[in-house]
Coordinates of C-alpha atoms in Angstrom, one line a residue:
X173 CA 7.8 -57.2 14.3
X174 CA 9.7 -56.1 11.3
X175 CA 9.5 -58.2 8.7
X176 CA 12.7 -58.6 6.5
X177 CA 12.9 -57.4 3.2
X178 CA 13.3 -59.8 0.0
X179 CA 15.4 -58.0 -2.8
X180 CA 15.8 -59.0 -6.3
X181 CA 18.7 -57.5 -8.8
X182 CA 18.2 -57.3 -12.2
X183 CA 20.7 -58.3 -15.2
X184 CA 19.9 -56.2 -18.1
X185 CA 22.3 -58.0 -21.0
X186 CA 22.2 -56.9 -24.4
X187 CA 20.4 -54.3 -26.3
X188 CA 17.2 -55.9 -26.5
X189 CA 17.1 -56.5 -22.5
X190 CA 18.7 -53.1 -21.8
X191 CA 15.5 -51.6 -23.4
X192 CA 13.4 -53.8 -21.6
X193 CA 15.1 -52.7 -18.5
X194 CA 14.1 -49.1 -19.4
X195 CA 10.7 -49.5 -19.6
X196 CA 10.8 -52.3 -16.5
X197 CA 12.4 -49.4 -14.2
X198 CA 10.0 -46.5 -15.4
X199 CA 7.2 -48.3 -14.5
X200 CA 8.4 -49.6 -11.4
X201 CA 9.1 -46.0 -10.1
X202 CA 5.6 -45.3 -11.0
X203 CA 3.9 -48.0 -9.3
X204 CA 5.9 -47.5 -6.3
X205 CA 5.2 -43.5 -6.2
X206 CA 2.2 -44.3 -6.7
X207 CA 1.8 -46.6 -3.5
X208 CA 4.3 -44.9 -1.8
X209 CA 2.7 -40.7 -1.8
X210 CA 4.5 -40.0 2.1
X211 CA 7.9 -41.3 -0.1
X212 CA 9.2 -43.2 2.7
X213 CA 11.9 -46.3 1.8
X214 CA 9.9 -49.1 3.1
X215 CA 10.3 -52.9 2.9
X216 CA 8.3 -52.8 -0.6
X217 CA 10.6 -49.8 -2.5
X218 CA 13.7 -51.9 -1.1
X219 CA 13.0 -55.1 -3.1
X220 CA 14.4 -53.4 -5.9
X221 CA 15.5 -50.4 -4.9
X222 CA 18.3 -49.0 -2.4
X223 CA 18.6 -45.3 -0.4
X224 CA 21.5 -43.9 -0.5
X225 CA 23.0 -40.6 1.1
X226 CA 24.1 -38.8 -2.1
X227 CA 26.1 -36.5 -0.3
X228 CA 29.3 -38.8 -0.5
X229 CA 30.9 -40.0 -3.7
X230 CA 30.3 -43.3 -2.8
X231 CA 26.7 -43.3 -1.6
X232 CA 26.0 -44.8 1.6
X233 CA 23.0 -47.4 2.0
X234 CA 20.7 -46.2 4.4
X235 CA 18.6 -49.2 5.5
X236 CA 14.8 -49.6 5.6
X237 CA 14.9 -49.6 9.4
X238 CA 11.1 -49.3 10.4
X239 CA 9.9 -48.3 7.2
X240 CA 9.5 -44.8 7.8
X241 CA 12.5 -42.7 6.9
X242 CA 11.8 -40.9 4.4
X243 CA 13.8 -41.2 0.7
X244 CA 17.2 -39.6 -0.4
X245 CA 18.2 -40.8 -3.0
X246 CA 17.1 -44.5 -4.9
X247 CA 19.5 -46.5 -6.9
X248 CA 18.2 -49.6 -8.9
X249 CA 19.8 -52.4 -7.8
X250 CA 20.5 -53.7 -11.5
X251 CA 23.2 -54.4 -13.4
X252 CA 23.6 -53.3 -17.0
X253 CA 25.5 -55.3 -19.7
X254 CA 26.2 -54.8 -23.4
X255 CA 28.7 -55.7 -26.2
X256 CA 27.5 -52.3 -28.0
X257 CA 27.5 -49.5 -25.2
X258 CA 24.4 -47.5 -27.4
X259 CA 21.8 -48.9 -25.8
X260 CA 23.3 -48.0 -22.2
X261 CA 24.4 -45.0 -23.2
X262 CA 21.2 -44.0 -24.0
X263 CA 19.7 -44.9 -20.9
X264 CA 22.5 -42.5 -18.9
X265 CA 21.5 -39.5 -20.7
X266 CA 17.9 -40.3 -20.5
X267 CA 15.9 -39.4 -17.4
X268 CA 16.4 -42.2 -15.4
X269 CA 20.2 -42.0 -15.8
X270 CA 20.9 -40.7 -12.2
X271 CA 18.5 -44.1 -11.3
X272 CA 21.8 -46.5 -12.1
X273 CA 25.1 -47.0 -10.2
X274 CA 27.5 -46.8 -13.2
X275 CA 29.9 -48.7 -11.3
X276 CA 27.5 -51.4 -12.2
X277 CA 27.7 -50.8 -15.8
X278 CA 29.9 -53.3 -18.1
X279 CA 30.2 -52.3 -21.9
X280 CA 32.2 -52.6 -25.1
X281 CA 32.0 -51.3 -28.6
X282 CA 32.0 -53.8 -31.2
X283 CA 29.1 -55.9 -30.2
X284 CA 28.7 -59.5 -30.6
X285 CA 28.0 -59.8 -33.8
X286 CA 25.0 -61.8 -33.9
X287 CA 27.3 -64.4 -32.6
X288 CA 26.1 -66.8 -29.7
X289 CA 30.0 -68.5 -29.7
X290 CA 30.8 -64.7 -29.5
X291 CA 29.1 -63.7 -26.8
X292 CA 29.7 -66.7 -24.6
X293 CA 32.7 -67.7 -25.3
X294 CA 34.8 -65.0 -26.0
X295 CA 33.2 -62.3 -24.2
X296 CA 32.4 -64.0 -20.9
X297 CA 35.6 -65.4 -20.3
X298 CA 37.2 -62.0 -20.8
X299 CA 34.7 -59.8 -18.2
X300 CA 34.5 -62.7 -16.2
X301 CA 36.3 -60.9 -13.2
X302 CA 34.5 -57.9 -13.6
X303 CA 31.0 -59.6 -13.9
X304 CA 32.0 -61.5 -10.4
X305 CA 32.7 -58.5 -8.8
X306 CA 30.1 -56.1 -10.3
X307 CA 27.5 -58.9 -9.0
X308 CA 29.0 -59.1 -5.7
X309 CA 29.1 -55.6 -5.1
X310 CA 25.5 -55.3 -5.6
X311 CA 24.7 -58.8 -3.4
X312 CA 26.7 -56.8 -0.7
X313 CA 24.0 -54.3 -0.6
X314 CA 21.3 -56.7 -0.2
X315 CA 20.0 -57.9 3.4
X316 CA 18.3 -60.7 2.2
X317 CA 18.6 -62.0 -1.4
X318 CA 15.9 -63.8 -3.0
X319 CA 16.5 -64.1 -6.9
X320 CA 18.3 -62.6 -9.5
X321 CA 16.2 -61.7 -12.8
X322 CA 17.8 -61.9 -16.2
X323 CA 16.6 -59.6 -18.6
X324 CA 17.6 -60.8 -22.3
X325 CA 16.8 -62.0 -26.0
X326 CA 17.4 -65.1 -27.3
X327 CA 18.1 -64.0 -31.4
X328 CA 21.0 -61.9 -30.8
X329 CA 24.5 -62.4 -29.9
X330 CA 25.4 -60.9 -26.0
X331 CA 22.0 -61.5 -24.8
X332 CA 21.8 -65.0 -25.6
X333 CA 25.9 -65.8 -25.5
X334 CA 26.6 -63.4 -22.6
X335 CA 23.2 -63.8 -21.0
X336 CA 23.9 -67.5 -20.8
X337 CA 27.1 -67.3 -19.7
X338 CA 26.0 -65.2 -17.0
X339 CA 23.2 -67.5 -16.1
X340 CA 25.8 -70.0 -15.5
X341 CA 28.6 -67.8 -13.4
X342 CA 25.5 -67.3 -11.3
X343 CA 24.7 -70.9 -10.7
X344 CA 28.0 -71.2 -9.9
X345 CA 28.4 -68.6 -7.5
X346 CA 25.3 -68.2 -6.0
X347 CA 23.7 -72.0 -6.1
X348 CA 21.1 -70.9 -3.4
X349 CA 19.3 -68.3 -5.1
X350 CA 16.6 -68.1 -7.3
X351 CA 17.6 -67.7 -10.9
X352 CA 14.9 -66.1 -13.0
X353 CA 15.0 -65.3 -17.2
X354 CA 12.4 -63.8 -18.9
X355 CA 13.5 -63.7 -22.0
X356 CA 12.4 -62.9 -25.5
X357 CA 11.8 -65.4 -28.0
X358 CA 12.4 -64.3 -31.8
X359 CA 9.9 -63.8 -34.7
X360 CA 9.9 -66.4 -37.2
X361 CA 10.2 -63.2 -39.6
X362 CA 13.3 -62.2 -37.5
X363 CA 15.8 -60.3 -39.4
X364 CA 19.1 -62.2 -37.8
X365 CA 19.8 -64.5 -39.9
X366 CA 21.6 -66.5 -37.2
X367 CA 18.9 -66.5 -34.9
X368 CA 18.1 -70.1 -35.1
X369 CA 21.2 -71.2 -33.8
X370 CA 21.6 -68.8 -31.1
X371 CA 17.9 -69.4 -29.9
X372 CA 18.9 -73.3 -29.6
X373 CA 22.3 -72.7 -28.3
X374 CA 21.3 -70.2 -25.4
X375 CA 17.7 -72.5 -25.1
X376 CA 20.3 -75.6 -24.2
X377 CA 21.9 -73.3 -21.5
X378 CA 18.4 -72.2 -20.2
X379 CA 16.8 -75.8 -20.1
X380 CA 20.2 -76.3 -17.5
X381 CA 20.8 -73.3 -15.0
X382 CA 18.1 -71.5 -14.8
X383 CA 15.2 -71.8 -11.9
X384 CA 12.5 -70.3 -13.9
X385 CA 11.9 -68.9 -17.1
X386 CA 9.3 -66.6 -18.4
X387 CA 9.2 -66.9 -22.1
X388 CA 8.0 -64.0 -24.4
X389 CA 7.7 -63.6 -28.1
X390 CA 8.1 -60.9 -30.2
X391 CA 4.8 -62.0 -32.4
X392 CA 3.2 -62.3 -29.6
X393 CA 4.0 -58.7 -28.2
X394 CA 3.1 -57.4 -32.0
X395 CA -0.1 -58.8 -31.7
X396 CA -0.9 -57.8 -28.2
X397 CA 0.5 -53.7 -29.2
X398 CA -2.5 -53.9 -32.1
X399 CA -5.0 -55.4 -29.8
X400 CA -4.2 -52.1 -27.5
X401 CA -4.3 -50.1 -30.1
X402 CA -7.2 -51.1 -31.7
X403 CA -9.3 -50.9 -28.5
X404 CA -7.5 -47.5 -28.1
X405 CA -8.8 -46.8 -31.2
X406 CA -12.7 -47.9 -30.6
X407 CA -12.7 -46.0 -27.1
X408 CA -11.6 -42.6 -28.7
X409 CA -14.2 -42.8 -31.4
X410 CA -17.2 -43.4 -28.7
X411 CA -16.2 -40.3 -27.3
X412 CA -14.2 -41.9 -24.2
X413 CA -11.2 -40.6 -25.4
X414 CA -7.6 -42.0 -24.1
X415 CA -6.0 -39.8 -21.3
X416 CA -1.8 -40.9 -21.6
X417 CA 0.1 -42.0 -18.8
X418 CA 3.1 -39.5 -17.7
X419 CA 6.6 -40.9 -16.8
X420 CA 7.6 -40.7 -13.2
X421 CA 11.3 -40.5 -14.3
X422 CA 12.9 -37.1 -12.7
X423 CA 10.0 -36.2 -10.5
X424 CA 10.6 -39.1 -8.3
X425 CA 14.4 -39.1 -8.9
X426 CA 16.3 -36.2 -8.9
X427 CA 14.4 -33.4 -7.2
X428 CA 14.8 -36.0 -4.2
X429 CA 18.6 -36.0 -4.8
X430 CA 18.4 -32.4 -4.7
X431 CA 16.4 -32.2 -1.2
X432 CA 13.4 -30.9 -3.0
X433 CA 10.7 -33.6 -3.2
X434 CA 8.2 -34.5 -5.5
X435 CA 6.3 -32.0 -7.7
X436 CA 2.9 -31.9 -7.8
X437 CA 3.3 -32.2 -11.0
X438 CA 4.4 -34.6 -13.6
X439 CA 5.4 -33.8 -17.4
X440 CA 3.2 -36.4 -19.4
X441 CA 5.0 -38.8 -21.8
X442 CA 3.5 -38.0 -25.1
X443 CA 2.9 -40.6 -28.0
X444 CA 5.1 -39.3 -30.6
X445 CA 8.1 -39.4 -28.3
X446 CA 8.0 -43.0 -28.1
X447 CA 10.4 -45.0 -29.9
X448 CA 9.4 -48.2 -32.0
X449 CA 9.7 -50.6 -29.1
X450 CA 8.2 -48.5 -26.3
X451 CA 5.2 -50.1 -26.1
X452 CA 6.2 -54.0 -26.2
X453 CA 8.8 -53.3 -23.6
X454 CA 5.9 -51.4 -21.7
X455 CA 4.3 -54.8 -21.8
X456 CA 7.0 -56.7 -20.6
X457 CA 8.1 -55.1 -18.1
X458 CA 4.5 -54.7 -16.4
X459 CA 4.6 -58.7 -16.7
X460 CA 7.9 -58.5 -14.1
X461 CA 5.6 -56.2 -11.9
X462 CA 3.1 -58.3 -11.6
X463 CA 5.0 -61.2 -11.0
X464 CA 6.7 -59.7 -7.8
X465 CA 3.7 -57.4 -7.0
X466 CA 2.3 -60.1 -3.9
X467 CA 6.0 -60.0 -2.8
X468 CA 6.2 -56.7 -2.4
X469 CA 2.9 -55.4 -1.0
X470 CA 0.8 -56.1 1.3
X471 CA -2.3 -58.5 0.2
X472 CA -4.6 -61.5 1.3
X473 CA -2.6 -64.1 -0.2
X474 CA 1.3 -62.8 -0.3
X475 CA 3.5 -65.1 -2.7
X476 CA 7.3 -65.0 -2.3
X477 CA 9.1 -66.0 -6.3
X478 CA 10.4 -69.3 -4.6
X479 CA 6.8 -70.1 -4.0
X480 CA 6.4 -69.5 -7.7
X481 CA 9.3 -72.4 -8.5
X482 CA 7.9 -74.6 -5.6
X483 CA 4.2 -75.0 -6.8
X484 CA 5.1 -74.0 -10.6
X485 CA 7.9 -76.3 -11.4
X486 CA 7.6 -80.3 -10.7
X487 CA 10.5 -81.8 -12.7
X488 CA 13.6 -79.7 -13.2
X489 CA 14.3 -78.8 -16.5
X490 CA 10.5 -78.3 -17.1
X491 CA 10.8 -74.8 -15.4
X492 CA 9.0 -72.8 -18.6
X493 CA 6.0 -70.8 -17.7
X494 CA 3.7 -69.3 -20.0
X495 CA 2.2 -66.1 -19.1
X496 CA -0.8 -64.2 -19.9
X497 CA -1.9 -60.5 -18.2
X498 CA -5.8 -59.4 -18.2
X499 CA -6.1 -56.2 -18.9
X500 CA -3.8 -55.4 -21.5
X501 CA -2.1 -51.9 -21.4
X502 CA 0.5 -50.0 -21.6
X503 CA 1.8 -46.8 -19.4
X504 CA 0.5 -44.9 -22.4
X505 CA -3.4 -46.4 -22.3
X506 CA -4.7 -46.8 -18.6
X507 CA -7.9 -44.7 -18.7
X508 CA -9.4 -47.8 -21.2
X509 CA -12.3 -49.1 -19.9
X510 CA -11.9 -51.7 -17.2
X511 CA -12.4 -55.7 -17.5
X512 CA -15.6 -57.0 -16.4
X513 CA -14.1 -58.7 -13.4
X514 CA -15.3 -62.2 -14.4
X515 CA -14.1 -61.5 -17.9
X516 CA -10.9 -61.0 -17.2
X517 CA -10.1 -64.2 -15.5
X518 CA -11.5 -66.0 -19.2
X519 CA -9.4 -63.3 -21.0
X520 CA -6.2 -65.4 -19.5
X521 CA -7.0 -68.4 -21.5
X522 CA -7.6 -67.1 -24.4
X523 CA -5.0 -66.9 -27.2
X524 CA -4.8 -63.7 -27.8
X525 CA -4.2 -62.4 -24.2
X526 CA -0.9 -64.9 -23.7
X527 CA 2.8 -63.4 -24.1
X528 CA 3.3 -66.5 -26.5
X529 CA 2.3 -67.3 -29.7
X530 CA 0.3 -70.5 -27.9
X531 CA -3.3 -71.7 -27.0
X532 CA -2.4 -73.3 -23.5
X533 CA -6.4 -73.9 -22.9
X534 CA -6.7 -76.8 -25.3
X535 CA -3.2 -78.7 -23.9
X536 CA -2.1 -79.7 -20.6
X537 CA -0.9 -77.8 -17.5
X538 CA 1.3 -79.2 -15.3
X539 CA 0.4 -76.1 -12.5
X540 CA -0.7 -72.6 -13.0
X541 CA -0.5 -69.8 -10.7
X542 CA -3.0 -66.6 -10.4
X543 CA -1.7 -63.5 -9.3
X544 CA -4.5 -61.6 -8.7
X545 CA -4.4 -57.4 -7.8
X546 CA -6.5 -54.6 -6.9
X547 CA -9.8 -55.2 -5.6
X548 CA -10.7 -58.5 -5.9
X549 CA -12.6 -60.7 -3.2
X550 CA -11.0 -64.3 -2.1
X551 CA -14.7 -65.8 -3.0
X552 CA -14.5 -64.6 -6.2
X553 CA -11.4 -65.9 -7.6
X554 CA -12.0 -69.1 -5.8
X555 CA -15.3 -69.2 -8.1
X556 CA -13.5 -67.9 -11.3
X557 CA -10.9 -70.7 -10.6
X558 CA -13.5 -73.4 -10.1
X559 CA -15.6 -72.0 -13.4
X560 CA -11.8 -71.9 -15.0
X561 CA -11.1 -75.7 -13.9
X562 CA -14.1 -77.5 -15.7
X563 CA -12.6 -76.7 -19.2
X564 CA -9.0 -77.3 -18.4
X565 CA -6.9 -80.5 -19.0
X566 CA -4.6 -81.0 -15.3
X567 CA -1.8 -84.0 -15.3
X568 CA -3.5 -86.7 -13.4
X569 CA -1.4 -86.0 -10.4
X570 CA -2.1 -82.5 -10.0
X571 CA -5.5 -82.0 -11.4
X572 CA -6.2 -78.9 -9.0
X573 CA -2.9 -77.9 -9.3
X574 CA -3.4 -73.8 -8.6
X575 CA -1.5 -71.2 -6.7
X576 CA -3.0 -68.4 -6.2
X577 CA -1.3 -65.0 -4.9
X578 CA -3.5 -61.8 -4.0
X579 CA -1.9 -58.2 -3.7
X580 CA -4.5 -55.2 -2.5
X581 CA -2.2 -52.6 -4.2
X582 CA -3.4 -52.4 -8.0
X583 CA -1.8 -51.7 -10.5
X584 CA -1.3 -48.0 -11.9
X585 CA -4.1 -47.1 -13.3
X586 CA -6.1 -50.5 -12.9
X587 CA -8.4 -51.2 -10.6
X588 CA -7.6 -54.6 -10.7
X589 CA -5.6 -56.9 -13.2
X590 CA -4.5 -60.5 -13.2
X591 CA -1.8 -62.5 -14.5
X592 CA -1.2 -66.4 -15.4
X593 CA 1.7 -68.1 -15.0
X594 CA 1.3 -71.7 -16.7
X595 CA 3.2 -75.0 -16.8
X596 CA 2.1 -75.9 -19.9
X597 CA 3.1 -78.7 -22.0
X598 CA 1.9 -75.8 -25.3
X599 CA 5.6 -74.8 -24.7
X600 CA 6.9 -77.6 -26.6
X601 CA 5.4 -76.3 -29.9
X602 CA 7.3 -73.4 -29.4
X603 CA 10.4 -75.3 -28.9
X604 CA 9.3 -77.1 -31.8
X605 CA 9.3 -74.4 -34.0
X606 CA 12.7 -73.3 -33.5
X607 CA 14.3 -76.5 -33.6
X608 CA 12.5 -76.8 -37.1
X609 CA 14.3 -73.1 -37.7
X610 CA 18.1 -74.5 -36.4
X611 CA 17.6 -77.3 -38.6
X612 CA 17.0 -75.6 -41.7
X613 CA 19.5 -73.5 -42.0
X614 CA 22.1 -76.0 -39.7
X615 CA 21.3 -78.7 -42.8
X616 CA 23.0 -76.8 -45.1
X617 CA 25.8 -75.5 -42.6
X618 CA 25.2 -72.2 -43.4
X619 CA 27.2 -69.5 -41.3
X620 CA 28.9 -72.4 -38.6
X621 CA 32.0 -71.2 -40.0
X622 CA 31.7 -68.1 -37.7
X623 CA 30.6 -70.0 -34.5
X624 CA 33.5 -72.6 -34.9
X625 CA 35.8 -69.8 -34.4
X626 CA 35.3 -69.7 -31.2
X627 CA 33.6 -73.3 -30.1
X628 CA 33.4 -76.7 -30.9
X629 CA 31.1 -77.7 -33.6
X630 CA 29.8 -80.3 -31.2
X631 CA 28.1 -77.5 -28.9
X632 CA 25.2 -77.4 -31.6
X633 CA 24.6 -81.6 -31.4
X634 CA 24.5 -81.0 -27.6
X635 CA 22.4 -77.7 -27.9
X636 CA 19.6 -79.3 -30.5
X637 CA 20.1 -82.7 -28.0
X638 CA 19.3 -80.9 -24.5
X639 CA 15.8 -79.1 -26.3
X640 CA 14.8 -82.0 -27.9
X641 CA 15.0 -83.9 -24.9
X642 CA 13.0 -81.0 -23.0
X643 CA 9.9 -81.0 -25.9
X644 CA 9.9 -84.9 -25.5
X645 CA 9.5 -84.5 -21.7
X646 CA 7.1 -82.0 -22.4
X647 CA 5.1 -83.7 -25.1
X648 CA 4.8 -87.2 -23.0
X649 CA 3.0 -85.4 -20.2
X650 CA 0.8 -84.0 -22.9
X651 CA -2.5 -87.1 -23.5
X652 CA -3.9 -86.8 -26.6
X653 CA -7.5 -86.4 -24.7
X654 CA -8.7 -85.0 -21.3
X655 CA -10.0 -88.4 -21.0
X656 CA -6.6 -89.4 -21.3
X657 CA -5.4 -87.2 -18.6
X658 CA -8.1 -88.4 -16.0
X659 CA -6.7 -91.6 -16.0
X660 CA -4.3 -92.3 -12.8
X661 CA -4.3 -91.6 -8.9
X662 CA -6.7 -90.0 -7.4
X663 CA -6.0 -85.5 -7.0
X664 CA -4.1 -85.2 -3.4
X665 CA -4.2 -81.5 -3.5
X666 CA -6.6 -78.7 -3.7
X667 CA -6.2 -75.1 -4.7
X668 CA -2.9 -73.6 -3.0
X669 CA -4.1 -70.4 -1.0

């Protein structure tokens, strides 16, 4: 029996998730080279990538069949958007360039601006058409359609305007699948001015049509890039050293194209190359392998990203999940010494190892998930989870609310590595903060003049109204006390596994 594949297509929108994107892809490719040495397109490569016969001009899809043909050629089945073409430009000339189907490529010049109104209502309306039928060329390629992922940044102006607006053409057009965003949060620090209201206004839209979202935050990743470093740092001067990752890039791409295979081979990817965002983007886009990793390959426990919205998400519009990975690294870092295995199930509830600036251990969850790789034993993450459970404050109704995923293929360089997905009512300080932010500089009506150019006025009442009402939702599942939150009908569930 064959089973079918599940693929997911990516939206990268704006520069922020373009770059993302980059480092997403690049890792992808070496994870999958990695678990994939005979290069055969199987059901796993297929999730998010497609074979094609390069000999035509328009390649021809050659399906995973039994898993055994070997690969020609591998497109990305993403779709890259921006206001300000630099960004995708870049990624053309770089070395994954012959990675991406350029038909799927939809660009200006002149950028948003820094302009939510901008972005959504000005420049979605316009590529509306060619967004529709960018997004159902690439669906037409898929045999079985499981979510679209939306790569963007909430501070700017197309990924928070356009991304929005995308979100919303896709609820529209494609009600039945999964809608995933993992998006990033700005700094408080952030040097857009007009990030406040474009966090709120794009926020409103999330907090509507989207079936998931994966917060992260720029602090967060700052502080998480030190924390590498510094270990990076200790290990070198006990004489461990740090042996670099290499990118898989070309050696897994175009020598295919060309017939010739895979080198032995591969040109490392060294430090001073890297460009200022490298290694956040490195971070982020290991948390989208992760996420899919049980998906994907084979495991104990395989969890499909609706099981993720099904377990994760009680209540609609409280679809936020706060994530946290255990070990931290990068593709530049992996010979750092491995996580005590019990240690790195406590590492995901600790401050400084969530993608947030948040302390979910000390407030309620709603659900959490585990997605557990590498080699790891059921019996010990059911004991982890138990050990985990004593300190942690459940809503009354799900007090063993866990869901629990298990993929034997680890990640590169890891023997094994976790990562947390909470429902956790923490999110609403976060919400809180930039709704503190919008109304600051929205008190003195500083800069509206640009964003009722192109919308109502009244968009930023219905914006602040639609968080607000989110953090209240939030904050009223949130008791004061675990005592508190022990009080009501008894647990009807146990662990999901």
């Amino acid at each position: 029996c064959i089973a079918m594949p599940r693929e997911l297509i990516t939206l990268q929108v704006g520069q922020c998730g373009n770059q993302i994107g980059l480092g997403f892809w690049n890792a992808a490719l070496k994870e999958h080279r990695q678990a994939n040495e005979e290069q055969l397109y199987d059901e796993a490569l297929s999730s998010f990538f497609r074979n094609v016969d390069l000999r035509y001009d328009d390649p021809k899809d050659i399906p995973v069949g039994d898993g055994k043909g070997k690969i020609r050629g591998l497109k990305a089945r993403a779709i890259l958007v921006d206001m300000e073409e630099g960004v995708v430009k870049e990624t053309t000339n770089s070395s994954l360039g012959s990675l991406f189907d350029q038909r799927q490529f939809i660009t200006d010049v002149s950028g948003s601006g820094n302009n939510w109104a901008h972005g959504h209502e000005v420049y979605g309306p316009q590529y509306r058409d060619a967004l529709n039928d960018t997004i159902r060329r690439t669906t037409e390629y898929c045999d079985s359609l499981q979510s679209f992922m939306l790569l963007h940044s909430l501070g700017g102006g197309t990924g928070s305007g356009l991304g929005t607006y995308i979100l919303e053409l896709l609820a529209d057009e494609y009600p039945s699948v999964y809608r995933f965003s993992s998006c990033v949060f700005p700094s408080e620090d952030d040097d857009v001015i007009t990030s406040p209201y474009n966090s709120i206004l794009s926020l409103s839209k999330l907090c509507e049509f989207a079936d998931c979202v994966l917060p992260i935050e720029n602090q967060a990743l700052m502080r998480i890039c030190r924390s590498i470093l510094d270990t990076e740092a200790k290990s070198a001067h006990k004489g461990r050293g740090v042996v670099q990752g290499h990118s898989i890039t070309q050696s897994y791409l175009a020598p295919l194209a060309k017939g010739k295979g895979v080198p032995a081979t591969v040109p490392k990817a060294h430090k001073e190359d890297e460009k200022p965002f490298d290694m956040m983007n490195s971070i982020a886009g290991h948390l989208l392998l992760n996420l899919t990793s049980s998906m994907r390959f084979e495991g104990t426990l395989n969890v499909d990203l609706n099981e993720i919205t099904m377990n994760l998400v009680p209540y609609p519009s409280l679809h936020f999940l706060v994530s946290a990975m255990s070990p931290l690294y990068t593709l530049h870092d992996q010979s750092l010494p491995p996580r005590q295995l019990d240690q790195m199930f406590s590492d995901l509830l600790h401050p400084d190892y969530q993608l947030l600036d948040c302390d979910p251990a000390n407030d309620t969850y709603l659900a959490c998930a585990l997605m557990v790789r590498g080699d790891v034993d059921m019996s010990d993450i059911r004991r982890n989870i138990a050990k985990m459970q004593n300190g942690l404050r459940f809503v009354p109704w799900n007090r063993e609310g866990w869901k629990v995923g298990h993929c034997s293929v680890p990640a590169v360089g890891q023997r094994r590595s976790t990562l947390a997905l909470a429902n956790n009512c923490c999110i609403r300080k976060t919400f809180g903060k930039l709704v503190k932010r919008f109304e600051r500089l929205y008190k003195s009506k500083a800069y509206v003049h640009h964003y009722t150019e192109y919308m109502d006025e009244a968009m930023f009442g219905d914006s602040i109204n639609t968080v607000c009402n989110t953090t209240d939702e939030y904050e009223k599942l949130s008791p004061t006390t675990k005592e508190d939150s022990e009080q009501g009908p008894p647990p009807r569930m146990g662990p999901v596994f």
